[in-house]
Coordinates of C-alpha atoms in Angstrom, one line a residue:
Chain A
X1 CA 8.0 3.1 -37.2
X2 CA 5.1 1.3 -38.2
X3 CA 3.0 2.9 -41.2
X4 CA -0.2 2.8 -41.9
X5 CA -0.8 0.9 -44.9
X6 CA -2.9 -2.0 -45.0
X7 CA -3.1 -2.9 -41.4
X8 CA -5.8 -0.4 -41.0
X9 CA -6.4 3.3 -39.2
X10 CA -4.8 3.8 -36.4
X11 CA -7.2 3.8 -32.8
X12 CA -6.1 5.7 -30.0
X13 CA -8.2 4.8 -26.7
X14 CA -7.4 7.8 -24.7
X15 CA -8.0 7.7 -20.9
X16 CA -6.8 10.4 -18.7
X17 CA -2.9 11.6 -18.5
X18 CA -0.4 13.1 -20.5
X19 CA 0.7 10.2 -22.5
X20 CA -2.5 9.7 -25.0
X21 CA -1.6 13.3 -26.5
X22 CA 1.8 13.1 -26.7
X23 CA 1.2 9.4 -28.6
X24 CA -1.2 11.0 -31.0
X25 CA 1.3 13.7 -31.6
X26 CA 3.9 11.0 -32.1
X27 CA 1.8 8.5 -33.9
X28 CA 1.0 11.6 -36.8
X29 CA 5.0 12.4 -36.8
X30 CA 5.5 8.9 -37.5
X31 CA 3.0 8.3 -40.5
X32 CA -0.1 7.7 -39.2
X33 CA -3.6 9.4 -39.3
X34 CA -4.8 8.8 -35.5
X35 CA -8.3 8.3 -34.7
X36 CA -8.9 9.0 -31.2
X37 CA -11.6 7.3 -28.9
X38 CA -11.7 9.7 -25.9
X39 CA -13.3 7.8 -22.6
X40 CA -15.9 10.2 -21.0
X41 CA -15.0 11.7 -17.6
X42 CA -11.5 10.2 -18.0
X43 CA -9.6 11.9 -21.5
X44 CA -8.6 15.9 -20.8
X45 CA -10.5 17.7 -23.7
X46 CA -7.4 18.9 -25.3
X47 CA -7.8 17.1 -28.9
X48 CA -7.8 20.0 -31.3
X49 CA -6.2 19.1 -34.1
X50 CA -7.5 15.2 -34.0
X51 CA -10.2 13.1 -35.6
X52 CA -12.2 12.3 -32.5
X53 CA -14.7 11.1 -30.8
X54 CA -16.2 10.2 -27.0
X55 CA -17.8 7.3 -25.6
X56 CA -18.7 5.8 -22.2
X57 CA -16.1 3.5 -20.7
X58 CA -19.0 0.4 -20.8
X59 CA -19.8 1.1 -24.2
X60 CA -18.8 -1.8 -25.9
X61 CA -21.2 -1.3 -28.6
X62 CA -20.8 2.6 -29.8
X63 CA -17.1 1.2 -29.6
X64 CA -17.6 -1.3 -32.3
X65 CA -19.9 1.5 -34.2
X66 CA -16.3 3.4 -34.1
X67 CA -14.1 0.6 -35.1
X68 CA -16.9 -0.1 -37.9
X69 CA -17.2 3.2 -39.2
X70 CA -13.6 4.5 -39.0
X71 CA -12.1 1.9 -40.9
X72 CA -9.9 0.9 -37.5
X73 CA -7.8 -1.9 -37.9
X74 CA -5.3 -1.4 -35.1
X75 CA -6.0 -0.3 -31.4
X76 CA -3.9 1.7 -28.9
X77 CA -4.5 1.8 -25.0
X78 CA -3.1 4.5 -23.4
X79 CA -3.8 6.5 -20.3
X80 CA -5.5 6.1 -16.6
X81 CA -9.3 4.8 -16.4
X82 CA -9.9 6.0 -12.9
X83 CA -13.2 4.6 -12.6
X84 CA -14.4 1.4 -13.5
X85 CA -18.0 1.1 -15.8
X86 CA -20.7 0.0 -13.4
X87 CA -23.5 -2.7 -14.5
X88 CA -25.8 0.5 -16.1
X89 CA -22.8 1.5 -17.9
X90 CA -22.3 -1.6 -19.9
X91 CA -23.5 -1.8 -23.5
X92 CA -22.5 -4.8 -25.2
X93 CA -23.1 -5.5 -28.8
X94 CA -25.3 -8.5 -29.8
X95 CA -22.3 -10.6 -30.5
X96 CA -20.9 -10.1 -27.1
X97 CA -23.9 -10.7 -25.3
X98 CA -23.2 -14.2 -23.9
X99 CA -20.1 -12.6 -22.3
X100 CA -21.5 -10.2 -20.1
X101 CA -21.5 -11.9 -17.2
X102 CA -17.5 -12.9 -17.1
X103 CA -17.2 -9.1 -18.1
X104 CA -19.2 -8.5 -15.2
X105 CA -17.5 -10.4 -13.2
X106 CA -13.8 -9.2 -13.9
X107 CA -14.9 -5.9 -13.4
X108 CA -16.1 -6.3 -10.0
X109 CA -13.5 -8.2 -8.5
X110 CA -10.9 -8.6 -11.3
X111 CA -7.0 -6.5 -10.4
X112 CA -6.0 -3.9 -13.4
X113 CA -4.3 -6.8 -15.2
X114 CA -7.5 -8.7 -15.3
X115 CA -9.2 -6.0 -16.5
X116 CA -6.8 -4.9 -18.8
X117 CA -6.6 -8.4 -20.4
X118 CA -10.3 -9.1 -20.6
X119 CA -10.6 -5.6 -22.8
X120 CA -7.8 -6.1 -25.5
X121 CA -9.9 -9.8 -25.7
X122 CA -13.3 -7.8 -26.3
X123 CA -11.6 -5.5 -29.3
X124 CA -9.6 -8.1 -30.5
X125 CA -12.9 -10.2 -30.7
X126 CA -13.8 -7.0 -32.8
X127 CA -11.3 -8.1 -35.2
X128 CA -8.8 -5.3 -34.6
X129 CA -5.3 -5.7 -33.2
X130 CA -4.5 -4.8 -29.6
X131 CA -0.5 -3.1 -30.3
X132 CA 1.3 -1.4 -27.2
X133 CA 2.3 2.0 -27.5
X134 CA 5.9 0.7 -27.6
X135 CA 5.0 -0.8 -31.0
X136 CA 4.6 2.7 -32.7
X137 CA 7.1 4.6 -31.0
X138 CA 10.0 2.4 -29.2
X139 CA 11.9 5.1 -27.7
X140 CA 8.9 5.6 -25.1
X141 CA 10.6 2.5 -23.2
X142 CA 12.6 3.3 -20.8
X143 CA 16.1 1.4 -21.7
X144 CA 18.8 0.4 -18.6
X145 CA 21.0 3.1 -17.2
X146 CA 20.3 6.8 -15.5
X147 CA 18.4 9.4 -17.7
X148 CA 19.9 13.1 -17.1
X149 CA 22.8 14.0 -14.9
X150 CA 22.5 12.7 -11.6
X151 CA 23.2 9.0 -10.0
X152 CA 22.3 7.5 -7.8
X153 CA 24.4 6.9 -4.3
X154 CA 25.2 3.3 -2.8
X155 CA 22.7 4.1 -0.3
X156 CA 20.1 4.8 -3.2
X157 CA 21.1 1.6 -5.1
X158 CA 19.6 -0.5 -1.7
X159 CA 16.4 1.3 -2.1
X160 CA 16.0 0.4 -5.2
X161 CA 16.7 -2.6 -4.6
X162 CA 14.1 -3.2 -1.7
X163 CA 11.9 -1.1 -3.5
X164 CA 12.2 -3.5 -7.3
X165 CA 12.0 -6.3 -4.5
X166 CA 8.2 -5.5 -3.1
X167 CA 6.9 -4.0 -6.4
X168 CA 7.5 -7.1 -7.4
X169 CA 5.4 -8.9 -4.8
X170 CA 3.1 -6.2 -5.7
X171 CA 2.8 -6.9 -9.2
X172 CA 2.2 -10.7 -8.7
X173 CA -0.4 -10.0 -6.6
X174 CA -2.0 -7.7 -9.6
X175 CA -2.5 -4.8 -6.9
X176 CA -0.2 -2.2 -8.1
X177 CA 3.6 -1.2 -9.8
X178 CA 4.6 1.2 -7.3
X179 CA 6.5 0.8 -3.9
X180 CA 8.7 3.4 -2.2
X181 CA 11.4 2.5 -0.2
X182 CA 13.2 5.0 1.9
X183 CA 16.2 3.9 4.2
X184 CA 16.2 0.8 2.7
X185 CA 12.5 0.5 4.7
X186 CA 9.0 0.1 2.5
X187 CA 7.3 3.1 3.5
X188 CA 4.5 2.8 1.2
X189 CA 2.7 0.4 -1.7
X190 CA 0.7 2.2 -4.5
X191 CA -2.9 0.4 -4.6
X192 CA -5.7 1.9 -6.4
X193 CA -4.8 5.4 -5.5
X194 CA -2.1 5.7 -8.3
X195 CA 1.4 6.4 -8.1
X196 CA 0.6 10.7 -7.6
X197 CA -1.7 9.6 -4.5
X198 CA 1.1 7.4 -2.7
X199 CA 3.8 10.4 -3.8
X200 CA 1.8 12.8 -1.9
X201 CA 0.9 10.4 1.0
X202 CA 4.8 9.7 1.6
X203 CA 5.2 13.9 1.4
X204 CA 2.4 13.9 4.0
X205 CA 3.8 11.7 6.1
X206 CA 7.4 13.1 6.2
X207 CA 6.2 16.5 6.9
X208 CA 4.7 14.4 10.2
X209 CA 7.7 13.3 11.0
X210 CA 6.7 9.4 10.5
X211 CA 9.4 9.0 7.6
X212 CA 13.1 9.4 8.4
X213 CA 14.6 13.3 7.8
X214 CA 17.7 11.6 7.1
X215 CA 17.1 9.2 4.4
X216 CA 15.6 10.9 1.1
X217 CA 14.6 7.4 -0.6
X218 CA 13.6 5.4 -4.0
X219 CA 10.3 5.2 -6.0
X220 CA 10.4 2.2 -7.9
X221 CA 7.7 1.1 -10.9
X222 CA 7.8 -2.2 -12.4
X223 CA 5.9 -4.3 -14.9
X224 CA 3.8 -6.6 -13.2
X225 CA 5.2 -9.9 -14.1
X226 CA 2.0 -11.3 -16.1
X227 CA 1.3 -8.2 -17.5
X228 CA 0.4 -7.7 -20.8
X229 CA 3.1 -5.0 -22.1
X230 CA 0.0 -4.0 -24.4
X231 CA -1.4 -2.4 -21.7
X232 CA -1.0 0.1 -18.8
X233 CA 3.0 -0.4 -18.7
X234 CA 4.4 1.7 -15.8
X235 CA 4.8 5.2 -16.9
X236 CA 6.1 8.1 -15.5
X237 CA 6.9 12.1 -16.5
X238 CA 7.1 15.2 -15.1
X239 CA 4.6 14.9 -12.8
X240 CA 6.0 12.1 -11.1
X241 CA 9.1 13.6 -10.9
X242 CA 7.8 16.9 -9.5
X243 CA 5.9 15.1 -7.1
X244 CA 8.6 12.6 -6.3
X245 CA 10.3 15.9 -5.3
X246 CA 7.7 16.9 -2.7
X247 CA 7.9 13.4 -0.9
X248 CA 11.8 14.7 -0.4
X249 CA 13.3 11.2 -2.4
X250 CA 16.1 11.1 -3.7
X251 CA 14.9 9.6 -7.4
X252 CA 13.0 7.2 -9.6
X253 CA 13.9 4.0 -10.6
X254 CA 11.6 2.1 -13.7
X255 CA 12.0 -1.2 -15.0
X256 CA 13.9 -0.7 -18.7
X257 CA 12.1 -2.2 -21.1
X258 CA 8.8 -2.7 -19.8
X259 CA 7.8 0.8 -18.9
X260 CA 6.9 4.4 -20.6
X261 CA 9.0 7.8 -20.0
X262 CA 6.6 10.5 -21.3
X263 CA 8.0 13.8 -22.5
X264 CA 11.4 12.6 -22.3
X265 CA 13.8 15.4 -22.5
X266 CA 11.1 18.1 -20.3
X267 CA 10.7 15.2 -17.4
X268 CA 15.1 14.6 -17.7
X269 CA 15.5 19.0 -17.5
X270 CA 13.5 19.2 -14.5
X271 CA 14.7 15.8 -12.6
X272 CA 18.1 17.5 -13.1
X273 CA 17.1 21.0 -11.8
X274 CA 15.6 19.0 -8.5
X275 CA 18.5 16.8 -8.1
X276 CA 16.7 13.8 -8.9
X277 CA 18.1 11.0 -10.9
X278 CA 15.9 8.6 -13.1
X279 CA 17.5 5.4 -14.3
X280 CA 15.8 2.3 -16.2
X281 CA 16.8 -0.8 -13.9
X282 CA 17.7 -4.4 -15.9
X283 CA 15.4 -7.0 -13.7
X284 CA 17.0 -9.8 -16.2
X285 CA 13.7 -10.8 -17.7
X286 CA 14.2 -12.8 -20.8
X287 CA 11.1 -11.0 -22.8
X288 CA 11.5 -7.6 -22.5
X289 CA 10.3 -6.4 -25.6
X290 CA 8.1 -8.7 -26.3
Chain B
X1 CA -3.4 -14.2 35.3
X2 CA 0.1 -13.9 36.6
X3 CA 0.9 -11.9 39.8
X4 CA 4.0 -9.9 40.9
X5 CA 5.4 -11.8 42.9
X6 CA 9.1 -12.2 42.5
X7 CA 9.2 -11.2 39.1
X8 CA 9.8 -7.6 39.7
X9 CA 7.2 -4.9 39.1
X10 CA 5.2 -4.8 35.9
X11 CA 6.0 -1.6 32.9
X12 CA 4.0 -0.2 30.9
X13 CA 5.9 1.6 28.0
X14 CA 2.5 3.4 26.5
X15 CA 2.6 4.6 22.6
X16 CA -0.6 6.0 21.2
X17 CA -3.9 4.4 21.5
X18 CA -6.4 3.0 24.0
X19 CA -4.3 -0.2 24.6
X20 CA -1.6 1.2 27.3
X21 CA -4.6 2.5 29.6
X22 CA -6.9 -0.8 28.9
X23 CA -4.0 -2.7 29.7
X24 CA -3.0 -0.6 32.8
X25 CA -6.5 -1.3 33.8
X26 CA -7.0 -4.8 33.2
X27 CA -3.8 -5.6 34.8
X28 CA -4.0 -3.8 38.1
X29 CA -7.3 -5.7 38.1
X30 CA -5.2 -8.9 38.0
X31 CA -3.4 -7.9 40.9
X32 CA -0.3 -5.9 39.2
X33 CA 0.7 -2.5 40.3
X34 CA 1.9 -1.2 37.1
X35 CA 4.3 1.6 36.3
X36 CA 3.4 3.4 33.1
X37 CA 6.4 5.1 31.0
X38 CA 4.8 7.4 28.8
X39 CA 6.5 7.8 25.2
X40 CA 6.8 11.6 24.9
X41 CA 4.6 13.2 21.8
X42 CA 2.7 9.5 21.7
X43 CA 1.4 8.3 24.6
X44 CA -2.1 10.1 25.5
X45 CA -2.3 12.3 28.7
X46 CA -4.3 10.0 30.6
X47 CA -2.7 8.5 33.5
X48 CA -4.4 10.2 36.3
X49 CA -4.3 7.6 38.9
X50 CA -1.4 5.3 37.8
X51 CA 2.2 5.6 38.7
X52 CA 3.9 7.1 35.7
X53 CA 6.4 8.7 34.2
X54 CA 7.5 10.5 30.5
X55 CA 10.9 9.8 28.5
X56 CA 11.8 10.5 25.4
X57 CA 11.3 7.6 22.4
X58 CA 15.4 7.2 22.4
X59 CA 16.3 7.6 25.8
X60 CA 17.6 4.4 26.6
X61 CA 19.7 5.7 29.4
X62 CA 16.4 7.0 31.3
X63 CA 14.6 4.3 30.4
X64 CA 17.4 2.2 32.4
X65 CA 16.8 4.7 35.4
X66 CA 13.6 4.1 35.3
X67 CA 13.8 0.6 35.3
X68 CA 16.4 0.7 38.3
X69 CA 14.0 3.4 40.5
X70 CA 11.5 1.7 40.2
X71 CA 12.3 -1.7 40.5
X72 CA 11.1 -3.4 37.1
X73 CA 11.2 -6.8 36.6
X74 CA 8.9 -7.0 33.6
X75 CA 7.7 -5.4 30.7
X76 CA 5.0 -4.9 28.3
X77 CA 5.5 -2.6 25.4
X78 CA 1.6 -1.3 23.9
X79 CA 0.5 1.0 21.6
X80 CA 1.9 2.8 18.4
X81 CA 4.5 4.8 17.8
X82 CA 4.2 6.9 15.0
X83 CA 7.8 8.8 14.6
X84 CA 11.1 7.1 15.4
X85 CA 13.5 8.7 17.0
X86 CA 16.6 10.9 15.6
X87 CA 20.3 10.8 15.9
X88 CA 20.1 13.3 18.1
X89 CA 17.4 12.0 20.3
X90 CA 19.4 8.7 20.9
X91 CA 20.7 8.9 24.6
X92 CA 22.3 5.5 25.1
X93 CA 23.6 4.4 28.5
X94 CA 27.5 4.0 28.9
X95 CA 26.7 -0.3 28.6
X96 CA 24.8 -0.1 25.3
X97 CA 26.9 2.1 23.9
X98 CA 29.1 -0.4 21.5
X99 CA 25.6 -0.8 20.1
X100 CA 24.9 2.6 19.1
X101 CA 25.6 2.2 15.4
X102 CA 23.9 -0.9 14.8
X103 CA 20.8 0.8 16.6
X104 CA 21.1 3.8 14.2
X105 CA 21.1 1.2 11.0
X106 CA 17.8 -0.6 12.7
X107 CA 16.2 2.6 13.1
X108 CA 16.5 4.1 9.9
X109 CA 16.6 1.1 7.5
X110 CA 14.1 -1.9 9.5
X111 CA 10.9 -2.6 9.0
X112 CA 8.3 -2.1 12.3
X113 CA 9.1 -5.6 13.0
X114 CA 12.8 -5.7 13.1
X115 CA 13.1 -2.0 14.8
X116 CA 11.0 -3.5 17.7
X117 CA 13.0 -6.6 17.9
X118 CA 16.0 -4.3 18.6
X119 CA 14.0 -2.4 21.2
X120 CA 13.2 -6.0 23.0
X121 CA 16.9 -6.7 22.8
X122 CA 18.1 -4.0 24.9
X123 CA 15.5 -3.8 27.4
X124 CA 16.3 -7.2 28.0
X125 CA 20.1 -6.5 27.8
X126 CA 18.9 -4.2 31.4
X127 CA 17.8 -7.4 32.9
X128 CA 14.1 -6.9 32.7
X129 CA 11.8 -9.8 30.8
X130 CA 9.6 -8.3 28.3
X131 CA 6.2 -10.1 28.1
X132 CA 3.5 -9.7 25.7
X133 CA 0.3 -7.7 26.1
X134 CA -1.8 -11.5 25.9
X135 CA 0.5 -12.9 28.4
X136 CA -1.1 -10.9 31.3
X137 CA -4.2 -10.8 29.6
X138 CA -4.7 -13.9 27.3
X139 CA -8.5 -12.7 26.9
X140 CA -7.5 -9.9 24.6
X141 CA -6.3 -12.4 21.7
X142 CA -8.7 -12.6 18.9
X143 CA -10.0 -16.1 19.0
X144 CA -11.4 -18.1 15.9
X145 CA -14.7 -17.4 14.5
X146 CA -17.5 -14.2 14.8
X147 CA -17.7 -12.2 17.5
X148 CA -20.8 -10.1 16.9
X149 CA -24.2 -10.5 15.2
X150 CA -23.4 -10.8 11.5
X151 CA -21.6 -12.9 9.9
X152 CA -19.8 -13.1 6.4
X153 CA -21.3 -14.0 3.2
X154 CA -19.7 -16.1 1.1
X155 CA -18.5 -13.2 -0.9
X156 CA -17.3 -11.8 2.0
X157 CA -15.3 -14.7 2.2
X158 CA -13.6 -14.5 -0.5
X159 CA -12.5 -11.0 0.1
X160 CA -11.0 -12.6 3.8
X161 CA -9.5 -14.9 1.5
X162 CA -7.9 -12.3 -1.0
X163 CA -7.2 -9.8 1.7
X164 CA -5.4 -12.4 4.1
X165 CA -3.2 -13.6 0.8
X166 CA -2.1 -9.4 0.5
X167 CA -1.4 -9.1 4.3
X168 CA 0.6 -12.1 4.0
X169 CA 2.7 -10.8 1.3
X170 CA 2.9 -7.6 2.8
X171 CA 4.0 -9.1 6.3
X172 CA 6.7 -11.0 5.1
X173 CA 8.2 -7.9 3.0
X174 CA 8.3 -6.0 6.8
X175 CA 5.8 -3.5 5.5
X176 CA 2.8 -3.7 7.4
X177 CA 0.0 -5.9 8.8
X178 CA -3.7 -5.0 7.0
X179 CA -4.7 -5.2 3.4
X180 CA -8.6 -4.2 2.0
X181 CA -10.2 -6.4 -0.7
X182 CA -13.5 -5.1 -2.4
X183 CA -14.9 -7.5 -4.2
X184 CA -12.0 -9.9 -4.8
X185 CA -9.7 -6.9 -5.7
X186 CA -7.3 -5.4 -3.4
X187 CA -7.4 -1.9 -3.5
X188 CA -5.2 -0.7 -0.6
X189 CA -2.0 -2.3 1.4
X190 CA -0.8 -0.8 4.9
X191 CA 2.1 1.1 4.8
X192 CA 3.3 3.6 7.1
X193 CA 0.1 5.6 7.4
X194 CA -1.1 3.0 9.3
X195 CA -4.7 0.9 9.6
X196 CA -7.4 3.8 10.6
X197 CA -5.6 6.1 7.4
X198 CA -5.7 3.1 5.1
X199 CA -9.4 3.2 5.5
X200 CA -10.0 6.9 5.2
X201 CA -7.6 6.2 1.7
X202 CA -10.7 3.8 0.5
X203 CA -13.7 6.1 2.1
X204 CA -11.8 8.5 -0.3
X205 CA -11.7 6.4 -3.5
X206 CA -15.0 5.2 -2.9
X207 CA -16.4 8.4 -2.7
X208 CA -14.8 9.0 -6.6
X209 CA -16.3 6.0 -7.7
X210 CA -12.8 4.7 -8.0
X211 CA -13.9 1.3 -5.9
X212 CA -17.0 -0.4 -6.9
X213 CA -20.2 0.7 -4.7
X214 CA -21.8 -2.3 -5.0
X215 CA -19.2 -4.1 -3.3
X216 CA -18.0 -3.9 0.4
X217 CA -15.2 -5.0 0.7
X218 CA -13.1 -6.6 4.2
X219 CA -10.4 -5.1 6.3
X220 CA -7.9 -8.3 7.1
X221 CA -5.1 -7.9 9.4
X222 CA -2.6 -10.3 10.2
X223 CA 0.6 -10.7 12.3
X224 CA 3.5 -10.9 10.1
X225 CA 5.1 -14.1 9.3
X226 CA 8.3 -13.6 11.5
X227 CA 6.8 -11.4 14.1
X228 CA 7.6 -11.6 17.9
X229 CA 4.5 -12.0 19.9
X230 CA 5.7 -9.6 22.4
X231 CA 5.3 -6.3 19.9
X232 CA 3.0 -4.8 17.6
X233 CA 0.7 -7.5 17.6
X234 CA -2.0 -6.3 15.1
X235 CA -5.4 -4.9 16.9
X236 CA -8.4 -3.5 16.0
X237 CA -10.7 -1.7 18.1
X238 CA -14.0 1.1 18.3
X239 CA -12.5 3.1 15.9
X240 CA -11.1 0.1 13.6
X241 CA -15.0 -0.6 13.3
X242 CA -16.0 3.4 13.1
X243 CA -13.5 3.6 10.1
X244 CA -14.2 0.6 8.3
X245 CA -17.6 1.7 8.4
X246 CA -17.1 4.8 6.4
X247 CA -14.8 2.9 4.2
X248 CA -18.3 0.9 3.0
X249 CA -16.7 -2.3 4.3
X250 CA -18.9 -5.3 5.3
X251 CA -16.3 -6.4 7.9
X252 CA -12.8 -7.4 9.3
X253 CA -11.2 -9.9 9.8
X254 CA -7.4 -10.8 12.1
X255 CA -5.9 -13.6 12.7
X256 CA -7.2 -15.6 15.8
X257 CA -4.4 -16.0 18.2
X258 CA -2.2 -13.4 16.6
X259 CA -4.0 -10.3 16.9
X260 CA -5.9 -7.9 20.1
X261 CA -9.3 -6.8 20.5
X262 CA -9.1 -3.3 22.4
X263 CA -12.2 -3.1 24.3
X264 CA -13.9 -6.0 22.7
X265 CA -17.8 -5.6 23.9
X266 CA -17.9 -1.7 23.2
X267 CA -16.2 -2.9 19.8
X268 CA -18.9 -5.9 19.3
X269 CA -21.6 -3.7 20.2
X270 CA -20.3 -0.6 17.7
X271 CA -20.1 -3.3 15.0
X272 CA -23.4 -4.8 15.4
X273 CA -25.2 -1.5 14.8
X274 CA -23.3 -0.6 12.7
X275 CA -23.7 -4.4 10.6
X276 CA -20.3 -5.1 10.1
X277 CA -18.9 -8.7 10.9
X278 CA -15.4 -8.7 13.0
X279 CA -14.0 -12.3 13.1
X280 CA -11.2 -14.1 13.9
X281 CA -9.5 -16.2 11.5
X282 CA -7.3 -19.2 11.7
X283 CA -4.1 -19.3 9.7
X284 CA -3.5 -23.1 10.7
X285 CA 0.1 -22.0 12.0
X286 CA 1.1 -24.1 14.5
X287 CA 2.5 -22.5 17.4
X288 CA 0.0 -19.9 17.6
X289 CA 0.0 -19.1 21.0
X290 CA 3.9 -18.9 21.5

């Protein structure tokens, strides 16, 4: 566990989800005295409790006002940001100025990773340090093996496997983690939708009839493999697995090392009540905790 | 155009979609006297005035009656179809049935592209040729270049680059034939759902402000890598355009060669008010016309 000490306050950038919460919570356990930057329209209101304080996703310069007058010296990303800033949305601070137009730019047309990567370089440029959430609290990554009481069957094994093997294709292209593959067949690729979108899509088209009865199936999330683990690492939680239940599969499989399992123990109870299994898969890249 | 002859008579086996009736037409117009063999629960109830007939998605062994009765020689398979068939739908004839398990294993684990390969296989294993939809009418293949009034800008261009680098991927993974890039950022990949639900996916995100709004965006679809000609050749039509439309696209683009235009002036005309671009794109592969 990291402590606070002369590294600076602690920022938590909180967009929408479960896991910006539970990090706060885990960050204080730890040591720390979070500060949390909830994104408008994006963070749930739930932060009683926590020094906070809201600002437009664009807002590059009341972000920098926060950093300034908070004493931040270390930055946290965590959480969904549904909807990109549009051009009236941008406020950049006179020192960024001459960088509009690239921010612009990778906004518009730019994949998560880009978008992702351009961001830590705007608050690093800021002078605080970009840290993944794995950095503060390691047992968030999912490590190699199955989570709670069920494994998964030969025929499940394949699915992963197809599934790891167009995630991956996935992830290079910087469109999205998620594939699910059921029967050893790709049934459907998670794009900007998110992984609870394609979940209920697959459910959708089962109760149709367009996805095998027979075969339950495999979501897989990986890393994509340029990401920057500093930012929007595959995650997953109850929710996934509850919804993972309605598309009928058969369980979850996430890349160990280089992806988040929020609310641990809660998300392992009910993926055992459904009869799911969740394992952390080894892909045999060399960096993994980098 | 190629006439009966001593090839046998012509089948129709008719999925979903306006392509087995255009085709029925536009081939008894060449001179064929088709016989239509609706897929029950896919093909549309509109064969008043052609020879037809209805059999279930896994009777092979009335297909193979039908095929005797009626004296087929040749067929074209055209249209979609949405739900595979069960174990217990399977009604193989007393020759195919060695196959049976190795059909079952297609059926619930292949992609579109290797299922229908199978299909091909055992038509052809009841002595009938199976032809492609472009073979009796070569004027439904996309060819190279705009069809309609508008044409892309050069953003739009990149987008048909960006979109035709995702389908690619996606094609040679078995998973499906169209991808959607807004602004140089794909934001949906086909899977199951299909083309005209991929685009009501992006309407939807776009109407959350979850996809830029001051960027269209570009439907591409393309055959996959490994595809046979004679099935499934990607197609866009009326409602390809109608969708796309609502999706806040500026256009579509398939690969010339590769790909059928159902209906093409109704579609041109559609697209034109509607100012969209459809084009035809060249993916420099050789043997194009195969």
């Amino acid at each position: 566990m990291a402590a606070a000490g002369n590294q600076g306050r602690l920022a938590i950038i909180a967009g929408s989800g479960k896991l910006p919460l539970f990090l706060a919570q885990a960050s204080r356990a730890a040591g720390e005295d979070p500060f949390v930057i909830r994104l408008k329209n994006e963070a749930d209101p739930i932060w009683e409790g926590f020094d906070n304080a809201v600002i437009g996703v664009g807002d590059m310069s009341g972000l920098s006002g926060l950093f300034a007058s908070h004493d931040i010296g270390r930055v946290v990303m965590s959480g969904a940001v549904k909807k990109r800033p549009s051009f009236r949305e941008i406020s950049p601070t006179w020192k960024s100025l001459s960088k509009v137009p690239a921010v612009l730019r990778t906004l518009m047309a730019g994949g998560d990773d880009a978008v992702l990567k351009m961001v830590i370089e705007l608050i690093e440029a800021q002078g605080c340090q970009v840290i993944g959430a794995h950095e503060i609290l390691p047992d968030l990554l999912a490590e190699v093996g199955a989570f709670g009481d069920i494994l998964p069957t030969s025929d499940d094994l394949r699915d992963i496997e197809r599934g790891a093997e167009a995630a991956e294709a996935l992830g290079r292209l910087d469109v999205g983690q998620g594939a699910i593959s059921v029967g050893g067949r790709i049934v459907a690729l998670e794009g900007v939708e998110g992984t609870d979108a394609m979940l209920k899509r697959v459910a959708e088209l089962r109760a149709e009839g367009r996805i095998s009865q027979r075969r339950k199936g495999v979501l897989v999330k990986l890393c994509k493999p340029q990401q920057d683990m500093r930012a929007d690492l595959p995650s997953i939680g109850v929710s996934t697995v509850k919804n993972a239940r309605a598309a009928g599969l058969a369980g979850i499989a996430v890349e160990a090392g280089r992806a988040l399992v929020i609310e641990r123990e809660v998300m392992v109870a009910a993926a055992n009540e459904a009869g799911l299994f969740v394992m952390g898969i080894d892909r045999g890249l060399k960096d993994k905790h980098a």
